[in-house]
Coordinates of C-alpha atoms in Angstrom, one line a residue:
Chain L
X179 CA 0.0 0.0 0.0
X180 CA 2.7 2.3 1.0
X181 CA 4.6 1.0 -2.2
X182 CA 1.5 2.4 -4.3
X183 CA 1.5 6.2 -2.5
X184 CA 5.2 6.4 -2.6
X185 CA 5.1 5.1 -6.3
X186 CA 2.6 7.4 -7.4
X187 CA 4.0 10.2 -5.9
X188 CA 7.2 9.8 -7.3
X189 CA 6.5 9.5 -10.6
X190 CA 3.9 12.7 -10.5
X191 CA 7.1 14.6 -9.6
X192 CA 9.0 12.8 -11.9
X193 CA 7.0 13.6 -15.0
X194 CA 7.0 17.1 -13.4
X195 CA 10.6 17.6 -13.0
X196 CA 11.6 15.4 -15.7
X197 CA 9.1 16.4 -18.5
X198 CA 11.2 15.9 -21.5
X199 CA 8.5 17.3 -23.8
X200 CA 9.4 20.9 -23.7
X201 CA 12.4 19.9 -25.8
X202 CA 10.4 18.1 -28.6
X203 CA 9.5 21.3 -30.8
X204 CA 13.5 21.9 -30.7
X205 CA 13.2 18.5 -32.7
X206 CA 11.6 18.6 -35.1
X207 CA 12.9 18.4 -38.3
X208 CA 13.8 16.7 -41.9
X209 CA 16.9 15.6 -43.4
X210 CA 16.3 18.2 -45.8
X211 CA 16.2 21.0 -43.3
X212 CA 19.5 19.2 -41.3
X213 CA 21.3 18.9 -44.8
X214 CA 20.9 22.8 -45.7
X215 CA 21.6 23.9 -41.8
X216 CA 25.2 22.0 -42.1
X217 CA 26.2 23.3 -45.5
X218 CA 24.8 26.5 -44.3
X219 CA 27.2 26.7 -41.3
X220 CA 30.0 26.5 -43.6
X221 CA 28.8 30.0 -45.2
X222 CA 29.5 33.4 -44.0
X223 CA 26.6 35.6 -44.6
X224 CA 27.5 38.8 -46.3
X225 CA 24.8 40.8 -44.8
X226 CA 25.6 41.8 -41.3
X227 CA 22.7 45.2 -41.4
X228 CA 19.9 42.6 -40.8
X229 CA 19.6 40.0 -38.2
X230 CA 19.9 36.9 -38.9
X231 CA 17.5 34.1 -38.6
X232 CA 18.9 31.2 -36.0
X233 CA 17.1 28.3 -36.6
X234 CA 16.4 27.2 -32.2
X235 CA 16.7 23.2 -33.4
X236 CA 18.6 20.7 -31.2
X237 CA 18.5 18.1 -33.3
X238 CA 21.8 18.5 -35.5
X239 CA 23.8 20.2 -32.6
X240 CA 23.6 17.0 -30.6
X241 CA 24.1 14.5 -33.3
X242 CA 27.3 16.2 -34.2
X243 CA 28.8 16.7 -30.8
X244 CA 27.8 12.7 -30.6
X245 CA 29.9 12.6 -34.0
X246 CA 32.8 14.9 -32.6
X247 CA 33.1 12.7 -29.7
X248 CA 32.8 9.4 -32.3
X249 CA 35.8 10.6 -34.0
X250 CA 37.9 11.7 -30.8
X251 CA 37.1 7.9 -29.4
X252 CA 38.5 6.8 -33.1
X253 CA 41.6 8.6 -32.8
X254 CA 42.2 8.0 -29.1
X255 CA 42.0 4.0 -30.1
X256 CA 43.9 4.4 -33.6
X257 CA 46.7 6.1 -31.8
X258 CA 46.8 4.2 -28.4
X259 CA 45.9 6.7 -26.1
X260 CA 46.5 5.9 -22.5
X261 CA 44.4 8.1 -20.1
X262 CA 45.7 7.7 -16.5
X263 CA 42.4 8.7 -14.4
X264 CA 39.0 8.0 -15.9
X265 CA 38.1 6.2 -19.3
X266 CA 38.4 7.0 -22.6
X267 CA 34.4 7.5 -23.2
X268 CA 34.3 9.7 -20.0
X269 CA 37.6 12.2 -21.7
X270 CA 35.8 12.1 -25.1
X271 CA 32.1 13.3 -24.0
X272 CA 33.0 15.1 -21.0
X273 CA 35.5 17.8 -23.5
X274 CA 33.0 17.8 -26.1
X275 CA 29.7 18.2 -24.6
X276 CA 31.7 20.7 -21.8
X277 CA 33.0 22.5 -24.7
X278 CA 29.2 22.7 -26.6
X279 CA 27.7 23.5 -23.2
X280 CA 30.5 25.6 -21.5
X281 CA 31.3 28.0 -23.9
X282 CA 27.8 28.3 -25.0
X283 CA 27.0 29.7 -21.9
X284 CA 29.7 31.7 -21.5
X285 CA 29.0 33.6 -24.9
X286 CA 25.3 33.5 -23.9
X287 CA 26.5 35.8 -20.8
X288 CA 28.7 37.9 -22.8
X289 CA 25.8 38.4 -25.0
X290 CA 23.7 39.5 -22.3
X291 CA 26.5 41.5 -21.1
X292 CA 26.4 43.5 -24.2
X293 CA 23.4 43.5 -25.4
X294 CA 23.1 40.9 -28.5
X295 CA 20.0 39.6 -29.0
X296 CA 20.1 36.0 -29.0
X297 CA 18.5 33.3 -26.9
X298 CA 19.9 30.4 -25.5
X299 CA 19.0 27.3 -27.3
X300 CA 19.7 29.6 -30.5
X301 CA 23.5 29.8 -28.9
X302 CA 23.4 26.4 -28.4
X303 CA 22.3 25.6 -32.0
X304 CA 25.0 28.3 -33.4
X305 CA 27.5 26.7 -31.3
X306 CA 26.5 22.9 -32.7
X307 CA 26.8 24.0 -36.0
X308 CA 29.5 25.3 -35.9
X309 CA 31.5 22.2 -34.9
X310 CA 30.7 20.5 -38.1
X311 CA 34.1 22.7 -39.6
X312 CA 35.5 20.9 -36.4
X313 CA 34.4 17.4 -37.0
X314 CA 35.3 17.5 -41.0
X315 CA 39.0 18.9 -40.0
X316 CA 39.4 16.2 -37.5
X317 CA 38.1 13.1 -39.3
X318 CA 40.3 14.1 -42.2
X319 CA 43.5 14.8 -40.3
X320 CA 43.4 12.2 -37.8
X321 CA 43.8 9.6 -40.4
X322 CA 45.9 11.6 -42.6
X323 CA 49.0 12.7 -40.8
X324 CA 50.2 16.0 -42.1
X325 CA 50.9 18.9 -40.2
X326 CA 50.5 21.5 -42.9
X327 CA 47.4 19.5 -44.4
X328 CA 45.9 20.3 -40.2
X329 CA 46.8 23.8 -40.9
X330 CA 45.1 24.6 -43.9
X331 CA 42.6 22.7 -42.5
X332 CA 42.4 24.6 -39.2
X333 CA 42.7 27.8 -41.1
X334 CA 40.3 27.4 -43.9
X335 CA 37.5 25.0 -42.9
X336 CA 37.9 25.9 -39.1
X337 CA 38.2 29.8 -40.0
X338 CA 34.9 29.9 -42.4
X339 CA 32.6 28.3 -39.7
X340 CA 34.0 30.9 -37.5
X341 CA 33.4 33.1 -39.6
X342 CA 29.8 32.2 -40.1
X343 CA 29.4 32.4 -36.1
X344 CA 30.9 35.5 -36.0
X345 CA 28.9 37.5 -38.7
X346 CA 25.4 35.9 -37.3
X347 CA 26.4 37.1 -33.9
X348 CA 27.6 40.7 -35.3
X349 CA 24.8 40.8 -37.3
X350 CA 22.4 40.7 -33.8
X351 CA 25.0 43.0 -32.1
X352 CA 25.1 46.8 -31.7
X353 CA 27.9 49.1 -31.2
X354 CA 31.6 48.2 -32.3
X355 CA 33.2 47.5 -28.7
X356 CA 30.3 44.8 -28.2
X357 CA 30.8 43.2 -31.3
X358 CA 34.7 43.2 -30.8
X359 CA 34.6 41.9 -27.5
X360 CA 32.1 38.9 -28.2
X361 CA 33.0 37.9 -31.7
X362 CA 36.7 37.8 -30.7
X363 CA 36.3 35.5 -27.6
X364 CA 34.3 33.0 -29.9
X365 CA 36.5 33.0 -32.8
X366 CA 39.9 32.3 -30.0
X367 CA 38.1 29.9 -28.0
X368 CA 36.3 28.4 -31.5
X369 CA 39.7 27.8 -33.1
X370 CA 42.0 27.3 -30.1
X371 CA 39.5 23.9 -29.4
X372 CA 40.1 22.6 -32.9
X373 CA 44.1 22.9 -32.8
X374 CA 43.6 21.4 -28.3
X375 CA 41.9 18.6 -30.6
X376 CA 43.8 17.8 -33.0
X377 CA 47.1 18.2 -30.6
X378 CA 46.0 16.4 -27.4
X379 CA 44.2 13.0 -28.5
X380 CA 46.1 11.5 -31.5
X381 CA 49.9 10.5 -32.5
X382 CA 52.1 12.4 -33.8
X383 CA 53.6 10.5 -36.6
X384 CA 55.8 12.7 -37.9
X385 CA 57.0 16.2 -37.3
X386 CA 58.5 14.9 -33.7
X387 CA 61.4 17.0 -35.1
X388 CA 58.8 20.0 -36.3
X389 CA 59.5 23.2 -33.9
X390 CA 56.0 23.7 -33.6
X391 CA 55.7 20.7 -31.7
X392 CA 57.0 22.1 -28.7
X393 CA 54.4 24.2 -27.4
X394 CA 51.8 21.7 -28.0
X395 CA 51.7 19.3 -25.9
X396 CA 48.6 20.0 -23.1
X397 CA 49.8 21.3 -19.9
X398 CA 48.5 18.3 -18.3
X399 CA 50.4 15.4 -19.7
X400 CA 47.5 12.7 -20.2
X401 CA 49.1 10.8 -23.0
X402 CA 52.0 8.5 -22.4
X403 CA 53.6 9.0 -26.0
X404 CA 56.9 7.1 -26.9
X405 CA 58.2 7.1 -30.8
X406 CA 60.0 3.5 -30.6
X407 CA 62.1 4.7 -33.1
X408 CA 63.4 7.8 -31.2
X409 CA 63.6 5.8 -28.4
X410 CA 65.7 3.1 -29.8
X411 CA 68.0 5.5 -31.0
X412 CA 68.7 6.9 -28.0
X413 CA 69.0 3.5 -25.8
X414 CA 71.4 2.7 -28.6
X415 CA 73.4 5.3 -28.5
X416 CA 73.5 5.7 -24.9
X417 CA 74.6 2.1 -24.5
X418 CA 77.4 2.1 -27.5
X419 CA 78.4 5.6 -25.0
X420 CA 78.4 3.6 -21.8
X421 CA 80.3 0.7 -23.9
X422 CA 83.0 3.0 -25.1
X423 CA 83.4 4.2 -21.7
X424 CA 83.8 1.0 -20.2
Chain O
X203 CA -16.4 -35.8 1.5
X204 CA -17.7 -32.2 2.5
X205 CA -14.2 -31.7 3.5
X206 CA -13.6 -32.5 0.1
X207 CA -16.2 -30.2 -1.1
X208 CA -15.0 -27.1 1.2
X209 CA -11.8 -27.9 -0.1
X210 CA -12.7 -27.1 -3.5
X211 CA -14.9 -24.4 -2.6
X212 CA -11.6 -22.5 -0.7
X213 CA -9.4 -23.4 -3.8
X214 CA -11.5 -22.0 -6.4
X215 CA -11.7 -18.9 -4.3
X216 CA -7.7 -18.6 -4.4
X217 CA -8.0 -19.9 -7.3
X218 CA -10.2 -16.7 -8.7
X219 CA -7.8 -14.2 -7.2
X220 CA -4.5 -16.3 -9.1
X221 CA -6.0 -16.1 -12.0
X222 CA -6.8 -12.6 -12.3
X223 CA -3.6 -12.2 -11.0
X224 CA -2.5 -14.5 -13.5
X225 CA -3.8 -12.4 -16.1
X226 CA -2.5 -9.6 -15.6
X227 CA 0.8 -10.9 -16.0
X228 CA 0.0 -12.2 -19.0
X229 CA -0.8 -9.0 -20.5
X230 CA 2.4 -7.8 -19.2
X231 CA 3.9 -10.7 -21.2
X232 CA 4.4 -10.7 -24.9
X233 CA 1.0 -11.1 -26.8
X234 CA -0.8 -8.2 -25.7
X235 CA 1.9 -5.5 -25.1
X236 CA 1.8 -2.2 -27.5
X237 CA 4.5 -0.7 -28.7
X238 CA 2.8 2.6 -28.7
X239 CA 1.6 5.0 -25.9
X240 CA 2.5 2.9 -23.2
X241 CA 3.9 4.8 -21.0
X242 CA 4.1 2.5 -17.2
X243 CA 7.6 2.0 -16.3
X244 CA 7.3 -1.5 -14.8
X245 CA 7.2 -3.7 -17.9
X246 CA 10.0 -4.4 -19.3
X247 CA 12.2 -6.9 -17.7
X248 CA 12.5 -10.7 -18.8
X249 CA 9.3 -12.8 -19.2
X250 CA 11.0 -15.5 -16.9
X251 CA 11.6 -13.3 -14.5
X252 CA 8.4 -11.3 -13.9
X253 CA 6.6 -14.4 -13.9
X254 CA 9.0 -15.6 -10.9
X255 CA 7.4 -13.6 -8.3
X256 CA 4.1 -14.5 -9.6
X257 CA 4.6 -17.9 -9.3
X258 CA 6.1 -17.3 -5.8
X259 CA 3.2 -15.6 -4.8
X260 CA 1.0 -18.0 -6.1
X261 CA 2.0 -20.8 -4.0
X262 CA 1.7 -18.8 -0.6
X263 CA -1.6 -18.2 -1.4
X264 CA -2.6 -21.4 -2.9
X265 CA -0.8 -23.1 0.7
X266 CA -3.3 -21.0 3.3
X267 CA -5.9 -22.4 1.6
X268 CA -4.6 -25.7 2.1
X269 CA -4.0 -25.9 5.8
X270 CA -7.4 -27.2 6.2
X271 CA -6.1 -30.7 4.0
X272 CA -2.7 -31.5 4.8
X273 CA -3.2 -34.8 2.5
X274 CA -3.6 -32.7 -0.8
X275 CA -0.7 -33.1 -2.8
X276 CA 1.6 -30.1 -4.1
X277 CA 2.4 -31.4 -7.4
X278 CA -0.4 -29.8 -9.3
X279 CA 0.0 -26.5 -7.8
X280 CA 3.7 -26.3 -9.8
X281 CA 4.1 -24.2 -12.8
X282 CA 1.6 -21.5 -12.4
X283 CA -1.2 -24.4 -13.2
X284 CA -4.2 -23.1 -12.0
X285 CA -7.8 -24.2 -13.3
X286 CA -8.0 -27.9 -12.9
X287 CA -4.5 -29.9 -13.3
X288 CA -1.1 -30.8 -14.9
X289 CA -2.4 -31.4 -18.2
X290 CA -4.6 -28.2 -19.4
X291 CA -1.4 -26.0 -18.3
X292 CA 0.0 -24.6 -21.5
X293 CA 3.4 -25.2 -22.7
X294 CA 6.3 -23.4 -21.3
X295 CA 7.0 -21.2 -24.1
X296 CA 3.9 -20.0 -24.6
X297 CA 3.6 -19.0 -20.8
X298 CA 7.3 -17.3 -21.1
X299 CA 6.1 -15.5 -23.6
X300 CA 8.8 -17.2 -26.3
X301 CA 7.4 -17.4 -29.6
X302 CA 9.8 -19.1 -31.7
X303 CA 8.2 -18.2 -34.9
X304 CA 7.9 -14.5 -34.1
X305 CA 11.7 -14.3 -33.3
X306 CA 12.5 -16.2 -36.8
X307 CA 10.6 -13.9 -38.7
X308 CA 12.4 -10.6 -36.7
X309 CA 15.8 -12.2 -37.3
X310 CA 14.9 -12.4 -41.4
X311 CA 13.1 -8.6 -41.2
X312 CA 17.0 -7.5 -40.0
X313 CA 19.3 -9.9 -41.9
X314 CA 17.3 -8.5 -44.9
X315 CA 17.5 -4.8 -44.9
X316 CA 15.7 -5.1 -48.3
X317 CA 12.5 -6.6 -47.3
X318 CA 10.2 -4.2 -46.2
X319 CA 8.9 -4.1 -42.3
X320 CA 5.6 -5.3 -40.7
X321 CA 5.1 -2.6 -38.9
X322 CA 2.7 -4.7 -36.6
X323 CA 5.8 -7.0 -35.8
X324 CA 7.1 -5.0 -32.9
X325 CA 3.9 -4.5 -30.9
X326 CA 5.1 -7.6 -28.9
X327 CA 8.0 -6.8 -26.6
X328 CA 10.5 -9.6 -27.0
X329 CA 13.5 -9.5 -25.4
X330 CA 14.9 -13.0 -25.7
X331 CA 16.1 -12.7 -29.3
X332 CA 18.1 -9.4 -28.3
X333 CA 19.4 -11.4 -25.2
X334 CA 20.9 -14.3 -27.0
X335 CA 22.3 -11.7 -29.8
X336 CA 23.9 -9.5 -26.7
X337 CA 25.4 -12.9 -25.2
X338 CA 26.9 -14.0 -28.8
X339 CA 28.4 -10.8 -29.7
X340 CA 29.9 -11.4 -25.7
X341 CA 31.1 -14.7 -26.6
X342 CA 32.3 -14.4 -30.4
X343 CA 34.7 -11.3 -28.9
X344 CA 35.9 -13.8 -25.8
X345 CA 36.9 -15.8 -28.9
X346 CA 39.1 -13.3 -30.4
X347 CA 40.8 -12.6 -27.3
X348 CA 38.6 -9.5 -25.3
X349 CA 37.0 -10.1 -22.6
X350 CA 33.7 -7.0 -22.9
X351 CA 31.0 -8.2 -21.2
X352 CA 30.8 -5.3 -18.8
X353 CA 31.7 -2.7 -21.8
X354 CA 29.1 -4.6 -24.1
X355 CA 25.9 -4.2 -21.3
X356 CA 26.6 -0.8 -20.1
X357 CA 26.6 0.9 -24.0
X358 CA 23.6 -1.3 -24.6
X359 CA 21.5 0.4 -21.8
X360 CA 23.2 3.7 -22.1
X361 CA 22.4 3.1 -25.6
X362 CA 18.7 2.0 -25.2
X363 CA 17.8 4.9 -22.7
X364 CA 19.5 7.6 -25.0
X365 CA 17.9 5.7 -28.1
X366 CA 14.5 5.9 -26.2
X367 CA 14.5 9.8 -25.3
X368 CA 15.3 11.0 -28.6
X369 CA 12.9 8.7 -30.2
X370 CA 10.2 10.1 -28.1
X371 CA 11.0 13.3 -28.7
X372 CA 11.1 12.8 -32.2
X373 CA 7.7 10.8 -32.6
X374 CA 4.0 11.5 -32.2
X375 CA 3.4 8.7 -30.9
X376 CA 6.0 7.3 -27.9
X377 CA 7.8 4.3 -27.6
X378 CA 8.5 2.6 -24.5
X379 CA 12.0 1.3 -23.0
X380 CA 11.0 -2.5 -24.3
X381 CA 10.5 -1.8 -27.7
X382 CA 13.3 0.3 -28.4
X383 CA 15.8 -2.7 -26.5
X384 CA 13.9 -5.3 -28.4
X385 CA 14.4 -3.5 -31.9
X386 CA 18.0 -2.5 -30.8
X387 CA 18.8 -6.1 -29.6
X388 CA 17.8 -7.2 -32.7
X389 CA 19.6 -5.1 -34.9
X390 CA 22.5 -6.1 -33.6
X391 CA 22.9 -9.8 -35.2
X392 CA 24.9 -8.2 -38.0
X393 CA 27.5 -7.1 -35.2
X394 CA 28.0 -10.7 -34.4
X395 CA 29.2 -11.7 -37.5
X396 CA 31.5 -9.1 -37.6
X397 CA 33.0 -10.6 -34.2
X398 CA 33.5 -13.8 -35.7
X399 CA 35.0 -12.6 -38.3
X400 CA 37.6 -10.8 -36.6
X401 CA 38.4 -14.2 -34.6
X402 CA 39.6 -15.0 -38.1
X403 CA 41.4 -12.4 -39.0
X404 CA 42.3 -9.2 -37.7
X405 CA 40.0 -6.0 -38.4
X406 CA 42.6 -3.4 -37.9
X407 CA 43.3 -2.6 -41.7
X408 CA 41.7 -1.2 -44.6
X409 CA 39.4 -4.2 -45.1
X410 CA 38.8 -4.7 -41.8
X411 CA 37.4 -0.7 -41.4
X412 CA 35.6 -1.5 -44.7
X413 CA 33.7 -4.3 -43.3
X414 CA 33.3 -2.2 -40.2
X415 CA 31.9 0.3 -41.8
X416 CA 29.8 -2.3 -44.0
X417 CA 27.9 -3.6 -41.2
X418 CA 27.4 -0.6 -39.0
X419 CA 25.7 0.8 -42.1
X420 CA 23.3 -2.6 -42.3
X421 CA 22.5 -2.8 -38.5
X422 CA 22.0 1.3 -38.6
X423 CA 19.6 0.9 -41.8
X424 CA 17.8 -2.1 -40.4
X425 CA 17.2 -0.5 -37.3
X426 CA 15.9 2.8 -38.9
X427 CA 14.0 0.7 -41.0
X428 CA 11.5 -1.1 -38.1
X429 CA 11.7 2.2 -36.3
X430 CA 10.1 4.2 -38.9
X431 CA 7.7 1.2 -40.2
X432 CA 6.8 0.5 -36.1
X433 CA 6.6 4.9 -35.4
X434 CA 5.3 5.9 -38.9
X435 CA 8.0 8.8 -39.5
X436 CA 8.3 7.8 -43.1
X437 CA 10.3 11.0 -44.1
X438 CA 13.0 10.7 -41.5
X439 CA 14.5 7.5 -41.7
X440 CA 17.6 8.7 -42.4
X441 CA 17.3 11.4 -39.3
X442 CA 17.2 8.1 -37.3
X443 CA 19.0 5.9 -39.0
X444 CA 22.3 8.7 -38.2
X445 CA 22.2 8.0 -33.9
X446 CA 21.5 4.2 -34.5
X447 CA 24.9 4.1 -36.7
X448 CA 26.6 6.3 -34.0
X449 CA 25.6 3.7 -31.6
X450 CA 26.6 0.6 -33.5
X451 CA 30.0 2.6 -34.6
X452 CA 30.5 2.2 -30.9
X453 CA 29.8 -1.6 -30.4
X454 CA 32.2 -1.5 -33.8
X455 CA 34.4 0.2 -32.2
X456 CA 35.0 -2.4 -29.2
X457 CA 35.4 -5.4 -31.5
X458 CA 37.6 -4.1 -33.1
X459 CA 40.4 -2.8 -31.2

């Protein structure tokens, strides 16, 4: 009997609480519409006068921070990632869906620090968008290990979605030190995550001997990286030393 | 002799209670389930295993009413028989809820992604087929070396629960928890070849990623396939078909590295 009131009560608070169904009109769509929205995100609008229309749909945001952390979990395996504390699946969904949530938030305050007109689920669906760029670059160059292929890559696919972002969001913004202050913390934070990517979860192949490498390598040292054939040369060499010596 | 007779009046009074009680696991069972708005949380765990309780709960009652005749024998009161003895009990399947021919025809709808789906197939919650699929892919990748298990039955919930709130959101009608498992569960048989194949040879190169890809794109399509037929969402099979592959890239992904 008790069973029955504690029963029903809980799932009259759960279906309150819990109520899923205020997100369904955020999902409903057609391939068509999720086709054109992608493509779209590759494509800066010109005309920054007029605000521009931000389709509020949740749909394609998720699936493609699902995709981003598909591919991480791909390159993580392909390259033998060791993560000391906490699994693989935890590192690849907490960065990505911290990064779509995170920094949406944290433009949606700037916006509402200076005065951009733009609600949060359509900051949420910008954001989504705009990691297609992100998932294209990495899917290519973690399979295809060139460094200067990643840069053009970061540059040109990572810098148009940015783009895009940025001329929506100056396009809802007034007054210039606004615009500069918000579009220029999404653009660094947009294309500093791609190049965090693509530096802190897959092998470097070559280019151990590129200069560039050097400030790469994540502050906290997750990865237990070891080039066998660096390595060998230096046990080699260190033990035709010591033999010399002796 | 009236002993006798009150005996029979107090069973057929427990006897009245069982049953109805009987019944209503039976509609919890397989035959009668929906797939559509049904929204109750408490359905969906193994046949077997919901009717466990009822059987235990059937023989505490059915033993109060026998204190009165200590010499009546227990036998007929196993298996969940209830109206008049061993023989008019129906077969076991049937009560567990295991319809052999039901689960044959599922297993064709997915190995041919070609044939088009009934969608009145999945109005029965079955969750055997899925089970045995779940325990093959286990054991064909404890052939090949990896021991998953755990892996392989936390993405499958994960999997169904996330599978389950987006296809709920995306639907008119909703879905419940055992239809999406059972459909998922399903969908998975294609996975288990690609586990036995990699027993055989190793899927880490070009043709194993190939065949990877291969089969995530038949168990995704499959799956997308019943989904739609079962939810009527003619227009956006391939809006569903995109998690389901995400999903089955996983379970890829652990056989094989």
């Amino acid at each position: 009997q008790m069973w029955q009131v504690g029963k029903r009560q809980a799932s009259r608070a759960f279906s309150l609480y819990a109520n899923i169904d205020i997100l369904r009109p955020y999902f409903d769509v057609e391939p068509v519409q999720v086709r054109a929205r992608l493509l779209e995100s590759m494509i800066p609008v010109k005309m920054i006068n007029f605000p521009q229309k931000i389709a509020g749909e949740l749909y394609g945001p998720l699936m493609l921070v699902f995709t981003l952390v598909a591919i991480l979990l791909h390159g993580m395996k392909t390259s033998d990632t060791i993560i000391r504390e906490g699994t693989l699946m935890g590192t690849a969904i907490g960065t990505c869906f911290g990064y779509w949530l995170g920094v949406s938030s944290f433009i949606y305050f700037l916006a509402y620090l200076c005065n951009a007109q733009i609600t949060m689920v359509q900051m949420l669906s910008l954001l989504g968008y705009g990691l297609f760029g992100h998932c294209i670059t990495l899917f290519v160059t973690y399979n295809i290990h060139f460094h200067s292929l990643f840069y053009v890559f970061w540059l040109g696919v990572g810098g148009l979605s940015t783009l895009r972002m940025v001329a929506v969001l100056v396009s809802r913004t007034v007054g210039h030190t606004q615009r500069l202050i918000l579009c220029g913390t999404l653009a660094a934070l947009h294309m500093l995550f791609l190049l965090y990517l693509h530096f802190a979860y897959h092998k470097v192949v070559e280019g151990i001997l590129d200069t560039l490498e050097g400030p790469n390598m994540p502050p906290f040292q997750r990865v237990a990286r070891d080039i066998p054939v660096v390595s060998n040369a230096v046990l080699n060499t260190t033990a035709k030393a010591v033999a010399l010596t002796l | 002799m009236s002993n006798f007779e009150q005996f029979h009046f107090d069973f057929y009074q427990s006897n009245y209670t069982i049953d109805d009680q009987e019944d209503s696991y039976n509609s919890y069972g397989s035959n009668k389930n929906l797939c559509g708005t049904r929204k109750t949380q408490t359905i969906e765990e193994l046949p077997a295993s919901a009717f466990a309780p009822s059987e235990m709960l059937l023989s505490s009652q059915s033993y109060t009413g026998q204190i009165l005749q200590p010499t009546y024998s227990p036998d007929t009161l196993s298996h969940l028989s209830y109206t008049d003895g061993f023989d008019e009990e129906p077969p076991l399947l049937e009560e567990l809820g295991i319809n052999f021919e039901h689960i044959w025809q599922k297993t064709l709808t997915v190995l041919n992604p070609m044939k088009p789906a009934d969608g009145s197939i999945m109005n029965e919650t079955d969750l055997t087929g899925p089970m045995v699929f779940c325990l093959a892919l286990g054991a064909t990748s404890l052939l090949a070396g990896k021991v998953h298990f755990g892996y392989l039955y936390g993405m499958s919930a994960i999997g169904c629960l996330a599978m389950h709130a987006l296809l709920n959101l995306m639907s008119i009608p909703g879905v419940s928890h055992g239809c999406v498992a059972s459909v998922l569960g399903y969908c998975l048989l294609p996975m288990v070849i690609l586990s036995s194949s990699a027993v055989i040879f190793s899927l880490q190169g070009i043709l194993g990623t190939l065949l990877a890809l291969f089969i995530i794109g038949w168990c995704s399509f499959s799956a997308s396939k019943i989904f739609t037929s079962a939810l009527a969402m003619e227009g956006q099979q391939l809006l569903i078909a995109y998690p389901c592959a995400l999903l089955y890239g996983l379970f890829a992904l652990l056989t094989v590295f």
